[in-house]
GROMACS .gro file of N, CA and C in nm:
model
  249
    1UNK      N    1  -2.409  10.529  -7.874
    1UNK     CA    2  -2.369  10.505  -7.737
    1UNK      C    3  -2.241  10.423  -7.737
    2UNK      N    4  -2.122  10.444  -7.657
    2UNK     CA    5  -2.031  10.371  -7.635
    2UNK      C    6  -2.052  10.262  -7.566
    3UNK      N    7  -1.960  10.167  -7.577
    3UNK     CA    8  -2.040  10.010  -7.504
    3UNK      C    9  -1.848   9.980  -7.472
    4UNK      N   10  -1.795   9.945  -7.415
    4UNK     CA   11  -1.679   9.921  -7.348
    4UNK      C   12  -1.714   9.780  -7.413
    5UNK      N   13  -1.577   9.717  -7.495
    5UNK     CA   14  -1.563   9.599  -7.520
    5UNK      C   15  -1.379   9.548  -7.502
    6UNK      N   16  -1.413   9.442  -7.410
    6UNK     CA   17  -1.282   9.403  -7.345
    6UNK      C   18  -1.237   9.285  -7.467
    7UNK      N   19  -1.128   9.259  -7.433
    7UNK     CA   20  -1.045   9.140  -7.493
    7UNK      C   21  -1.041   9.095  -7.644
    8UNK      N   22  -1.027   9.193  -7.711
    8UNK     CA   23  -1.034   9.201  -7.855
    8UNK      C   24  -0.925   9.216  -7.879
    9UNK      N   25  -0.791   9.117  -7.985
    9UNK     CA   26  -0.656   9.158  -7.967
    9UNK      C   27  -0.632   9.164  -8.131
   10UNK      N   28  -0.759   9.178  -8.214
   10UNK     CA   29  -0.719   9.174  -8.398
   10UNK      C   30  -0.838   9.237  -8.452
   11UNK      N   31  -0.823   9.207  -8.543
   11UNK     CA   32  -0.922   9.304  -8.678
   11UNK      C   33  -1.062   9.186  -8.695
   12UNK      N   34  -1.023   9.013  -8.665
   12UNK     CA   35  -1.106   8.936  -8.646
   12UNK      C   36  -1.219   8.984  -8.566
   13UNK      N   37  -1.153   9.003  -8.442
   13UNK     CA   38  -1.209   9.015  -8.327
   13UNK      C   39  -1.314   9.155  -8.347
   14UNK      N   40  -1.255   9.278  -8.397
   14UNK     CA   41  -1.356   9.326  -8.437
   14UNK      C   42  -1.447   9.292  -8.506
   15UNK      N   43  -1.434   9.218  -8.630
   15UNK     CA   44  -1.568   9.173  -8.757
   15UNK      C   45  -1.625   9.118  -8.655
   16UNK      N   46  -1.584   9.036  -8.539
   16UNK     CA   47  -1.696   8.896  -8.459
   16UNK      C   48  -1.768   9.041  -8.424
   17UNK      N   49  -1.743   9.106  -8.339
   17UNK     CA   50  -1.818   9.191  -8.265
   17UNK      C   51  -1.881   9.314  -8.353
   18UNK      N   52  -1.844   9.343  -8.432
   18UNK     CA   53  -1.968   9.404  -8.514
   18UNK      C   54  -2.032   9.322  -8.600
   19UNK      N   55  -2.043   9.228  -8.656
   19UNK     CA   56  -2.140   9.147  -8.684
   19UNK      C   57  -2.252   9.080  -8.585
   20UNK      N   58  -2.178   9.029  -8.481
   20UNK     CA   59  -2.313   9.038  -8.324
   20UNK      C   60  -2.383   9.180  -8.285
   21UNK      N   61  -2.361   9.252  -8.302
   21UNK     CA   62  -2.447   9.357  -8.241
   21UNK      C   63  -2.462   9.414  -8.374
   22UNK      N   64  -2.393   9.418  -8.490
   22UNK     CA   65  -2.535   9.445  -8.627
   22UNK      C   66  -2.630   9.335  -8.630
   23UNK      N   67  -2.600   9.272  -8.575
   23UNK     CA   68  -2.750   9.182  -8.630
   23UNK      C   69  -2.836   9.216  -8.578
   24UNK      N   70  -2.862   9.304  -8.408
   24UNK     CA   71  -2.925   9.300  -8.361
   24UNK      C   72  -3.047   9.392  -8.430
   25UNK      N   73  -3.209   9.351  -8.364
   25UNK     CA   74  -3.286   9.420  -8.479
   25UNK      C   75  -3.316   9.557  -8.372
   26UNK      N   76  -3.294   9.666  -8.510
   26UNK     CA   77  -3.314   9.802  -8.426
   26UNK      C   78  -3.135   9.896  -8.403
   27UNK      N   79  -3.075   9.829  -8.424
   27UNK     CA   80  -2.931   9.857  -8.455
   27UNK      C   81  -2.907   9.930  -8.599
   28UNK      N   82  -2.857  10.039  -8.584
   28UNK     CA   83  -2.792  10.115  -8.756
   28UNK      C   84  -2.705  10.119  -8.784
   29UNK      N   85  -2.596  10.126  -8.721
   29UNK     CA   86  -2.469  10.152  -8.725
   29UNK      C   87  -2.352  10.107  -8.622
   30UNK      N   88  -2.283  10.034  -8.659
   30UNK     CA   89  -2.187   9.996  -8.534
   30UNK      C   90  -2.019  10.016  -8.557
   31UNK      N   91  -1.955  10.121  -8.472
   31UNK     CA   92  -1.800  10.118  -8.509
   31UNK      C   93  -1.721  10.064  -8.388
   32UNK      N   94  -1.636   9.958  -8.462
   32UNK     CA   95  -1.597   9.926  -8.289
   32UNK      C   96  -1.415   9.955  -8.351
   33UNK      N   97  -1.383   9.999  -8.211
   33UNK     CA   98  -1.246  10.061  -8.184
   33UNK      C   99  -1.183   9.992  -8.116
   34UNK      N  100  -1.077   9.919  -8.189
   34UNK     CA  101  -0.997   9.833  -8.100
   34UNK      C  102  -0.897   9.868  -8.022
   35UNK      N  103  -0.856   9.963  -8.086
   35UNK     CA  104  -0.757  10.045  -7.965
   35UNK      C  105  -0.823  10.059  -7.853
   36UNK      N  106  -0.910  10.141  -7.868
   36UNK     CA  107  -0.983  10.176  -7.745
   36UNK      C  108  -1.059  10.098  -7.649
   37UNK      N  109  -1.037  10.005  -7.729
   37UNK     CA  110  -1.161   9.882  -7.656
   37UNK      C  111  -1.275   9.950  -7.618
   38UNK      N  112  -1.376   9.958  -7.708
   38UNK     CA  113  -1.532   9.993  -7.754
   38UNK      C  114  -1.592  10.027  -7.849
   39UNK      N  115  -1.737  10.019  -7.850
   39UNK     CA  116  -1.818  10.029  -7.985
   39UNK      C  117  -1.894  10.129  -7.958
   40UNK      N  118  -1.903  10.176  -8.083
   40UNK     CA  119  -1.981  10.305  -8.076
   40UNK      C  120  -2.117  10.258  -8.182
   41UNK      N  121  -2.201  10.265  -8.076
   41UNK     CA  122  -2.335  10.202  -8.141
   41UNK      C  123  -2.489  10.318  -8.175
   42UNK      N  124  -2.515  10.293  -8.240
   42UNK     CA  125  -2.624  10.405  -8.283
   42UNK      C  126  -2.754  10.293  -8.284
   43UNK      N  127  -2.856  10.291  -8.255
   43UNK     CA  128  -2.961  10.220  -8.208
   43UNK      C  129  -3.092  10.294  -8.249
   44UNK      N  130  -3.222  10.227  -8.256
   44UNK     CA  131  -3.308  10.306  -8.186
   44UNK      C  132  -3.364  10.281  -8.064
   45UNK      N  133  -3.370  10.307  -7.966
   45UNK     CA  134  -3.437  10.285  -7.797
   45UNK      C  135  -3.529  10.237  -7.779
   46UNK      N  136  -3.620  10.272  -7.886
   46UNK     CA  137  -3.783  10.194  -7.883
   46UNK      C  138  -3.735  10.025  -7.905
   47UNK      N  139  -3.643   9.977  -7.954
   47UNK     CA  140  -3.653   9.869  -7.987
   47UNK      C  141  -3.530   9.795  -7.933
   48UNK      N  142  -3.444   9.837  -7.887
   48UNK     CA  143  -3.325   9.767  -7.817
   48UNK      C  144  -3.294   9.838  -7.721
   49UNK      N  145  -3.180   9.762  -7.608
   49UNK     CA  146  -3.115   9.852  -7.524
   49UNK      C  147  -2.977   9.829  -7.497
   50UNK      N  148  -2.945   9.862  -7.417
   50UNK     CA  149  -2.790   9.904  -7.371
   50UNK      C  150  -2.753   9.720  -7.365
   51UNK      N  151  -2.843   9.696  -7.233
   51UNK     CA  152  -2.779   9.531  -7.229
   51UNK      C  153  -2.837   9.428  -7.284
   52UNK      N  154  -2.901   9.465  -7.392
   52UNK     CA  155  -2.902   9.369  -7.517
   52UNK      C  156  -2.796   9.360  -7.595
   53UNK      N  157  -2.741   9.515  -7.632
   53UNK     CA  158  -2.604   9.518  -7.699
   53UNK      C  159  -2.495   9.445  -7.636
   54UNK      N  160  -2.454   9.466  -7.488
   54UNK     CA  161  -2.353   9.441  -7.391
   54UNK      C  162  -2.398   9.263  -7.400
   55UNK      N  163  -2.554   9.229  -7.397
   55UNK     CA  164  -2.521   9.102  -7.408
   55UNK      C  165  -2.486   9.005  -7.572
   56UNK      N  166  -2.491   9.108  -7.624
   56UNK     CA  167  -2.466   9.078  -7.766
   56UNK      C  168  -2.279   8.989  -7.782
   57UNK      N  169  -2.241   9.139  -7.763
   57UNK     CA  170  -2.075   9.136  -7.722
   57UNK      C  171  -2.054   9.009  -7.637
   58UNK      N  172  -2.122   8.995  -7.508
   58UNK     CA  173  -2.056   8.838  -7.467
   58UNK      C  174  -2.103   8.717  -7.515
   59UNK      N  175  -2.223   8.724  -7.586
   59UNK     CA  176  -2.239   8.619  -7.608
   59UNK      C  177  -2.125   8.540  -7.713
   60UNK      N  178  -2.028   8.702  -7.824
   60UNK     CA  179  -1.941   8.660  -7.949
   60UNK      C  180  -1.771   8.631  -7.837
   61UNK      N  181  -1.841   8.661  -7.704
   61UNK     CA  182  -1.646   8.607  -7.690
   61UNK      C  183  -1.578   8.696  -7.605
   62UNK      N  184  -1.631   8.829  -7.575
   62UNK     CA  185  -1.569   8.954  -7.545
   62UNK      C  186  -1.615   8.971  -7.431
   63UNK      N  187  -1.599   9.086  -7.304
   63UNK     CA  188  -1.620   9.136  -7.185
   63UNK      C  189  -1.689   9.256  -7.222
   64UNK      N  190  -1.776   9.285  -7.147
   64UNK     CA  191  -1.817   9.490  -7.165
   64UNK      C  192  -1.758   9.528  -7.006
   65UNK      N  193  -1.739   9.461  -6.941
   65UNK     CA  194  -1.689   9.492  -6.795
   65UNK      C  195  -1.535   9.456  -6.774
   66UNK      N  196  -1.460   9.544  -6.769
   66UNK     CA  197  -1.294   9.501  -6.689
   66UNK      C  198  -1.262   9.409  -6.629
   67UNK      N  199  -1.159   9.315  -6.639
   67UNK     CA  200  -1.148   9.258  -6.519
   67UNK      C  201  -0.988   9.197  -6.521
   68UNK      N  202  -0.961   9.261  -6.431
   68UNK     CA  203  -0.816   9.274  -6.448
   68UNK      C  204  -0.679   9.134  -6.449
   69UNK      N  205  -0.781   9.035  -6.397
   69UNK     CA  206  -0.706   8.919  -6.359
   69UNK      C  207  -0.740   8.818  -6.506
   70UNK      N  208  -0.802   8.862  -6.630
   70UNK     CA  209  -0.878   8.785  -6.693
   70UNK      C  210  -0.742   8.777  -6.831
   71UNK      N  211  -0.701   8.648  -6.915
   71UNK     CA  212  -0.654   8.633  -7.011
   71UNK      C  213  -0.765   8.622  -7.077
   72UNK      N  214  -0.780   8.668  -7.208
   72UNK     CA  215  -0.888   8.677  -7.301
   72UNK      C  216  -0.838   8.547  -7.403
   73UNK      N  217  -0.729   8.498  -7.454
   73UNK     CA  218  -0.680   8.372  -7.568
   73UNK      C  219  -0.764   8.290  -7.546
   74UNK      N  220  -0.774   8.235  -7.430
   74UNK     CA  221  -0.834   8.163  -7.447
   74UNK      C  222  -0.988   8.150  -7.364
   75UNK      N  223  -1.082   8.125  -7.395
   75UNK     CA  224  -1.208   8.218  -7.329
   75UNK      C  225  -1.296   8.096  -7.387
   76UNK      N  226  -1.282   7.948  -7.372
   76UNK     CA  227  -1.377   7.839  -7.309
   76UNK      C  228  -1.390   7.801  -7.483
   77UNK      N  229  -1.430   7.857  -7.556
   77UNK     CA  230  -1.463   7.835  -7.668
   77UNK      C  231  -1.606   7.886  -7.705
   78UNK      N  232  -1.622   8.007  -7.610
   78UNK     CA  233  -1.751   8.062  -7.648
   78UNK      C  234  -1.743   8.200  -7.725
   79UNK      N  235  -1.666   8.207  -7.833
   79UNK     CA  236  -1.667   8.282  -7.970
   79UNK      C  237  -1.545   8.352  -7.950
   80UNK      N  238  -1.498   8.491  -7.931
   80UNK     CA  239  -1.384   8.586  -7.932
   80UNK      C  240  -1.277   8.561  -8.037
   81UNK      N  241  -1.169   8.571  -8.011
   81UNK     CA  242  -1.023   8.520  -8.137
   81UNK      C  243  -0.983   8.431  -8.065
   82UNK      N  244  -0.885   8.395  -8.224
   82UNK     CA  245  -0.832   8.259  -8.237
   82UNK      C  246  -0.671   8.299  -8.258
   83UNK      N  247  -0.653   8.434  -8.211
   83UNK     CA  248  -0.512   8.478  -8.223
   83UNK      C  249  -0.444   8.407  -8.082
   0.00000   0.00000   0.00000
């Protein structure tokens, strides 16, 4: 499943975010695309869902939702890059 991940501006920023949502249990595979801004997640359903993943992603720093007025650098100090 694709998962829209906002404000990722390095290769860091990817490892943060596939290491949060591989950990999750029930997760197999995770590719996240920084160009594209999103992850392409393979799961099984019985055991996770969509906004466990999506809350995965914010909890490391990142957005799964747009928002157009938002600078991502600096983002409180609750995980994302340090670029």
């Amino acid at each position: 499943e694709k998962i829209n991940v906002y404000g990722m501006t390095c290769e860091h920023c990817v490892k943060t975010v596939t290491k949060a949502v591989s950990s999750l249990k029930g997760v197999s595979s995770v590719n996240v695309n920084l160009q594209g801004e999103y992850a392409d997640v393979m799961y099984e359903e019985s055991s996770i869902g969509t906004d466990d993943i999506k809350k995965a992603v914010r909890k490391s720093g990142y957005d799964t939702e747009k928002k157009g007025h938002m600078e991502m650098k600096d983002n409180g100090g609750g995980g994302g890059c340090c670029c």
